[in-house]
Amino acid sequence: MTTTQTDRTTVKRIGERGHYDRAVIDPIIDEALLCHVGTIEHGIPMVIPTLHARIGDHLILHGSPASRMLRSAKKAEICVTITLVDGFVLARSALHHSMNYRSVVILGQPETMTGPDKAAALDALVERLVPGRLPHLRAMTDEEVRATSVLRLPITEASAKVRTGPPVDDEEDYELPIWAGVLPIQTTYGPPITDPAMRSEVAVPEHVLGYRGPTGPSAGG
Amino acid sequence: MTTTQTDRTTVKRIGERGHYDRAVIDPIIDEALLCHVGTIEHGIPMVIPTLHARIGDHLILHGSPASRMLRSAKKAEICVTITLVDGFVLARSALHHSMNYRSVVILGQPETMTGPDKAAALDALVERLVPGRLPHLRAMTDEEVRATSVLRLPITEASAKVRTGPPVDDEEDYELPIWAGVLPIQTTYGPPITDPAMRSEVAVPEHVLGYRGPTGPSAGG
């Protein structure tokens, strides 16, 4: 998050500073519902939201082979940014207002996946976001797998940025009779809405009723 | 969101198609907690999360004058993407899984704000995210305003994309005894955490206790 002054932030960087702290980076990737992918199209930056999964040391992205974003991503370096928002930081002055957040930026050149790894990556996308769902579904057909582009980006040049804790105000402002603190932000789920096109009575399964958010990597991590 | 097949989506575009539907675009901008800004740095795309406000026909961005993102944004076209996630779309096959979402992409060249408009824009950033907060705070000093860079981007070349409703499955899959539907995703707030550094007893104010999310534009909209 852009902030206008020094914050009580922890900054961990991989790559530039040779500080490879996957213990910070991976849980942020795994908890996020989606990522934002930056590419360059005709000299102009383009940012598109998309779903992702992590399999071990790679971030998985997918889409239609016709997707402009994926076509650009196959040819040049991309930037994938993942942001979790944890709370509003309500300070005593406007300037020191901020957000508590956790974000990851990954840079690199993705590679196109093929073969059995590709099918496994598509399964991982569903199973990561909604754990327990995959066994309920019919298997993907070869045609479906062929009709999807899947890219993987090595999690090598990556950095995480985290802000936690209360506001940090100017010393003299602490005397002001202004309430200050953090207003937490959470993501919650449900209740499920059954498809009106259901043709038989099927109870809402536990993986939907008990859903508490995406989990970690579904394989290799 | 990248999806791999035809979805029941509504796509509204401004600019390319001359379809200027601010009635779709503005509420998405106003409801979002943050945006992702895409710039180009040394030929590589860079995507950074930041807070925003809308004042009438402009998106407001701010940050430290030292911010790399803001420095790039002053010199070239940027892409600002805003994404709201509304639900998991749980289909009968892995391929037709999707998200219900609302997103906006705005392209353009931002301009640097100065003078009274700049100070008003900074106030709008706080007041948009936490309505009712601003009157509780001490006024910003001229020095604080000078120490912050504020950019505004005209909401001219912008497009919105929205997916709503149940999954759209292959015709033959509707016969399968698989629960399908939508699992809604909401953002919730609280309970507030008072700054342990408070020096006097101040009750948690109503704008914090009763917080229900950002509102619309704070001026001119």
JSON list of C-alpha atoms in Angstrom, two decimals, chain A residues 39-136:
[
{"chain": "A", "resi": 39, "resn": "THR", "atom": "CA", "xyz": [1.61, -7.05, -18.62]},
{"chain": "A", "resi": 40, "resn": "ILE", "atom": "CA", "xyz": [2.57, -4.54, -21.30]},
{"chain": "A", "resi": 41, "resn": "GLU", "atom": "CA", "xyz": [0.26, -4.23, -24.30]},
{"chain": "A", "resi": 42, "resn": "HIS", "atom": "CA", "xyz": [1.44, -1.99, -27.14]},
{"chain": "A", "resi": 43, "resn": "GLY", "atom": "CA", "xyz": [3.63, -0.07, -24.74]},
{"chain": "A", "resi": 44, "resn": "ILE", "atom": "CA", "xyz": [0.91, 0.51, -22.15]},
{"chain": "A", "resi": 45, "resn": "PRO", "atom": "CA", "xyz": [0.66, -1.26, -18.79]},
{"chain": "A", "resi": 46, "resn": "MET", "atom": "CA", "xyz": [-2.38, -3.52, -18.36]},
{"chain": "A", "resi": 47, "resn": "VAL", "atom": "CA", "xyz": [-3.55, -5.02, -15.05]},
{"chain": "A", "resi": 48, "resn": "ILE", "atom": "CA", "xyz": [-6.05, -7.89, -15.03]},
{"chain": "A", "resi": 49, "resn": "PRO", "atom": "CA", "xyz": [-7.47, -9.78, -12.02]},
{"chain": "A", "resi": 50, "resn": "THR", "atom": "CA", "xyz": [-7.32, -13.56, -12.26]},
{"chain": "A", "resi": 51, "resn": "LEU", "atom": "CA", "xyz": [-7.38, -16.69, -10.10]},
{"chain": "A", "resi": 52, "resn": "HIS", "atom": "CA", "xyz": [-4.16, -18.42, -9.14]},
{"chain": "A", "resi": 53, "resn": "ALA", "atom": "CA", "xyz": [-2.81, -21.43, -7.31]},
{"chain": "A", "resi": 54, "resn": "ARG", "atom": "CA", "xyz": [0.62, -22.25, -5.93]},
{"chain": "A", "resi": 55, "resn": "ILE", "atom": "CA", "xyz": [2.20, -25.61, -6.58]},
{"chain": "A", "resi": 56, "resn": "GLY", "atom": "CA", "xyz": [5.46, -25.77, -4.69]},
{"chain": "A", "resi": 57, "resn": "ASP", "atom": "CA", "xyz": [7.78, -23.16, -6.14]},
{"chain": "A", "resi": 58, "resn": "HIS", "atom": "CA", "xyz": [5.46, -22.01, -8.93]},
{"chain": "A", "resi": 59, "resn": "LEU", "atom": "CA", "xyz": [2.47, -19.75, -9.26]},
{"chain": "A", "resi": 60, "resn": "ILE", "atom": "CA", "xyz": [-0.17, -21.18, -11.64]},
{"chain": "A", "resi": 61, "resn": "LEU", "atom": "CA", "xyz": [-2.28, -18.94, -13.90]},
{"chain": "A", "resi": 62, "resn": "HIS", "atom": "CA", "xyz": [-4.84, -20.07, -16.46]},
{"chain": "A", "resi": 63, "resn": "GLY", "atom": "CA", "xyz": [-7.29, -18.79, -19.01]},
{"chain": "A", "resi": 64, "resn": "SER", "atom": "CA", "xyz": [-8.59, -18.98, -22.51]},
{"chain": "A", "resi": 65, "resn": "PRO", "atom": "CA", "xyz": [-5.90, -19.34, -25.19]},
{"chain": "A", "resi": 66, "resn": "ALA", "atom": "CA", "xyz": [-7.51, -16.21, -26.68]},
{"chain": "A", "resi": 67, "resn": "SER", "atom": "CA", "xyz": [-6.88, -14.18, -23.49]},
{"chain": "A", "resi": 68, "resn": "ARG", "atom": "CA", "xyz": [-4.81, -11.11, -24.33]},
{"chain": "A", "resi": 69, "resn": "MET", "atom": "CA", "xyz": [-3.25, -11.19, -20.89]},
{"chain": "A", "resi": 70, "resn": "LEU", "atom": "CA", "xyz": [-2.05, -14.79, -21.24]},
{"chain": "A", "resi": 71, "resn": "ARG", "atom": "CA", "xyz": [-0.79, -14.18, -24.76]},
{"chain": "A", "resi": 72, "resn": "SER", "atom": "CA", "xyz": [1.28, -11.23, -23.54]},
{"chain": "A", "resi": 73, "resn": "ALA", "atom": "CA", "xyz": [2.45, -13.19, -20.51]},
{"chain": "A", "resi": 74, "resn": "LYS", "atom": "CA", "xyz": [3.93, -15.94, -22.70]},
{"chain": "A", "resi": 75, "resn": "LYS", "atom": "CA", "xyz": [6.18, -13.49, -24.46]},
{"chain": "A", "resi": 76, "resn": "ALA", "atom": "CA", "xyz": [7.61, -11.20, -21.82]},
{"chain": "A", "resi": 77, "resn": "GLU", "atom": "CA", "xyz": [8.15, -10.61, -18.15]},
{"chain": "A", "resi": 78, "resn": "ILE", "atom": "CA", "xyz": [5.03, -10.10, -16.06]},
{"chain": "A", "resi": 79, "resn": "CYS", "atom": "CA", "xyz": [4.30, -8.81, -12.58]},
{"chain": "A", "resi": 80, "resn": "VAL", "atom": "CA", "xyz": [1.87, -10.68, -10.34]},
{"chain": "A", "resi": 81, "resn": "THR", "atom": "CA", "xyz": [0.67, -8.80, -7.26]},
{"chain": "A", "resi": 82, "resn": "ILE", "atom": "CA", "xyz": [-1.34, -10.34, -4.43]},
{"chain": "A", "resi": 83, "resn": "THR", "atom": "CA", "xyz": [-2.87, -8.18, -1.70]},
{"chain": "A", "resi": 84, "resn": "LEU", "atom": "CA", "xyz": [-4.64, -9.10, 1.52]},
{"chain": "A", "resi": 85, "resn": "VAL", "atom": "CA", "xyz": [-6.27, -6.27, 3.45]},
{"chain": "A", "resi": 86, "resn": "ASP", "atom": "CA", "xyz": [-6.36, -6.78, 7.22]},
{"chain": "A", "resi": 87, "resn": "GLY", "atom": "CA", "xyz": [-7.58, -3.50, 8.69]},
{"chain": "A", "resi": 88, "resn": "PHE", "atom": "CA", "xyz": [-7.99, 0.25, 8.58]},
{"chain": "A", "resi": 89, "resn": "VAL", "atom": "CA", "xyz": [-5.35, 2.03, 10.65]},
{"chain": "A", "resi": 90, "resn": "LEU", "atom": "CA", "xyz": [-7.18, 5.01, 12.15]},
{"chain": "A", "resi": 91, "resn": "ALA", "atom": "CA", "xyz": [-4.68, 7.59, 13.31]},
{"chain": "A", "resi": 92, "resn": "ARG", "atom": "CA", "xyz": [-5.04, 10.99, 15.00]},
{"chain": "A", "resi": 93, "resn": "SER", "atom": "CA", "xyz": [-4.16, 12.92, 11.83]},
{"chain": "A", "resi": 94, "resn": "ALA", "atom": "CA", "xyz": [-5.33, 12.30, 8.27]},
{"chain": "A", "resi": 95, "resn": "LEU", "atom": "CA", "xyz": [-1.76, 11.83, 7.05]},
{"chain": "A", "resi": 96, "resn": "HIS", "atom": "CA", "xyz": [-1.01, 8.90, 9.35]},
{"chain": "A", "resi": 97, "resn": "HIS", "atom": "CA", "xyz": [-4.07, 6.92, 8.33]},
{"chain": "A", "resi": 98, "resn": "SER", "atom": "CA", "xyz": [-3.06, 3.68, 6.66]},
{"chain": "A", "resi": 99, "resn": "MET", "atom": "CA", "xyz": [-4.04, 0.07, 6.07]},
{"chain": "A", "resi": 100, "resn": "ASN", "atom": "CA", "xyz": [-2.78, -3.09, 7.69]},
{"chain": "A", "resi": 101, "resn": "TYR", "atom": "CA", "xyz": [-2.08, -5.40, 4.77]},
{"chain": "A", "resi": 102, "resn": "ARG", "atom": "CA", "xyz": [0.06, -8.19, 3.42]},
{"chain": "A", "resi": 103, "resn": "SER", "atom": "CA", "xyz": [1.18, -8.08, -0.20]},
{"chain": "A", "resi": 104, "resn": "VAL", "atom": "CA", "xyz": [3.46, -10.04, -2.51]},
{"chain": "A", "resi": 105, "resn": "VAL", "atom": "CA", "xyz": [4.96, -8.96, -5.83]},
{"chain": "A", "resi": 106, "resn": "ILE", "atom": "CA", "xyz": [6.38, -11.67, -8.13]},
{"chain": "A", "resi": 107, "resn": "LEU", "atom": "CA", "xyz": [8.28, -10.79, -11.30]},
{"chain": "A", "resi": 108, "resn": "GLY", "atom": "CA", "xyz": [9.30, -13.19, -14.03]},
{"chain": "A", "resi": 109, "resn": "GLN", "atom": "CA", "xyz": [8.76, -14.86, -17.34]},
{"chain": "A", "resi": 110, "resn": "PRO", "atom": "CA", "xyz": [6.07, -17.54, -17.16]},
{"chain": "A", "resi": 111, "resn": "GLU", "atom": "CA", "xyz": [6.28, -20.80, -19.08]},
{"chain": "A", "resi": 112, "resn": "THR", "atom": "CA", "xyz": [3.45, -22.67, -20.80]},
{"chain": "A", "resi": 113, "resn": "MET", "atom": "CA", "xyz": [2.44, -25.93, -19.14]},
{"chain": "A", "resi": 114, "resn": "THR", "atom": "CA", "xyz": [1.66, -29.11, -21.10]},
{"chain": "A", "resi": 115, "resn": "GLY", "atom": "CA", "xyz": [0.93, -32.79, -20.46]},
{"chain": "A", "resi": 116, "resn": "PRO", "atom": "CA", "xyz": [-0.09, -34.32, -17.12]},
{"chain": "A", "resi": 117, "resn": "ASP", "atom": "CA", "xyz": [1.36, -31.37, -15.15]},
{"chain": "A", "resi": 118, "resn": "LYS", "atom": "CA", "xyz": [-1.06, -29.08, -16.94]},
{"chain": "A", "resi": 119, "resn": "ALA", "atom": "CA", "xyz": [-4.12, -31.15, -16.00]},
{"chain": "A", "resi": 120, "resn": "ALA", "atom": "CA", "xyz": [-2.89, -31.38, -12.40]},
{"chain": "A", "resi": 121, "resn": "ALA", "atom": "CA", "xyz": [-2.44, -27.61, -12.30]},
{"chain": "A", "resi": 122, "resn": "LEU", "atom": "CA", "xyz": [-6.05, -27.07, -13.43]},
{"chain": "A", "resi": 123, "resn": "ASP", "atom": "CA", "xyz": [-7.26, -29.41, -10.69]},
{"chain": "A", "resi": 124, "resn": "ALA", "atom": "CA", "xyz": [-5.13, -27.50, -8.19]},
{"chain": "A", "resi": 125, "resn": "LEU", "atom": "CA", "xyz": [-6.84, -24.23, -9.13]},
{"chain": "A", "resi": 126, "resn": "VAL", "atom": "CA", "xyz": [-10.24, -25.61, -8.09]},
{"chain": "A", "resi": 127, "resn": "GLU", "atom": "CA", "xyz": [-9.04, -27.57, -5.09]},
{"chain": "A", "resi": 128, "resn": "ARG", "atom": "CA", "xyz": [-6.99, -24.70, -3.66]},
{"chain": "A", "resi": 129, "resn": "LEU", "atom": "CA", "xyz": [-9.87, -22.23, -3.74]},
{"chain": "A", "resi": 130, "resn": "VAL", "atom": "CA", "xyz": [-12.55, -24.67, -2.55]},
{"chain": "A", "resi": 131, "resn": "PRO", "atom": "CA", "xyz": [-10.84, -27.54, -0.71]},
{"chain": "A", "resi": 132, "resn": "GLY", "atom": "CA", "xyz": [-12.81, -30.77, -0.91]},
{"chain": "A", "resi": 133, "resn": "ARG", "atom": "CA", "xyz": [-14.69, -29.80, -4.08]},
{"chain": "A", "resi": 134, "resn": "LEU", "atom": "CA", "xyz": [-12.67, -31.70, -6.69]},
{"chain": "A", "resi": 135, "resn": "PRO", "atom": "CA", "xyz": [-13.73, -35.26, -5.72]},
{"chain": "A", "resi": 136, "resn": "HIS", "atom": "CA", "xyz": [-17.37, -34.23, -6.28]}
]
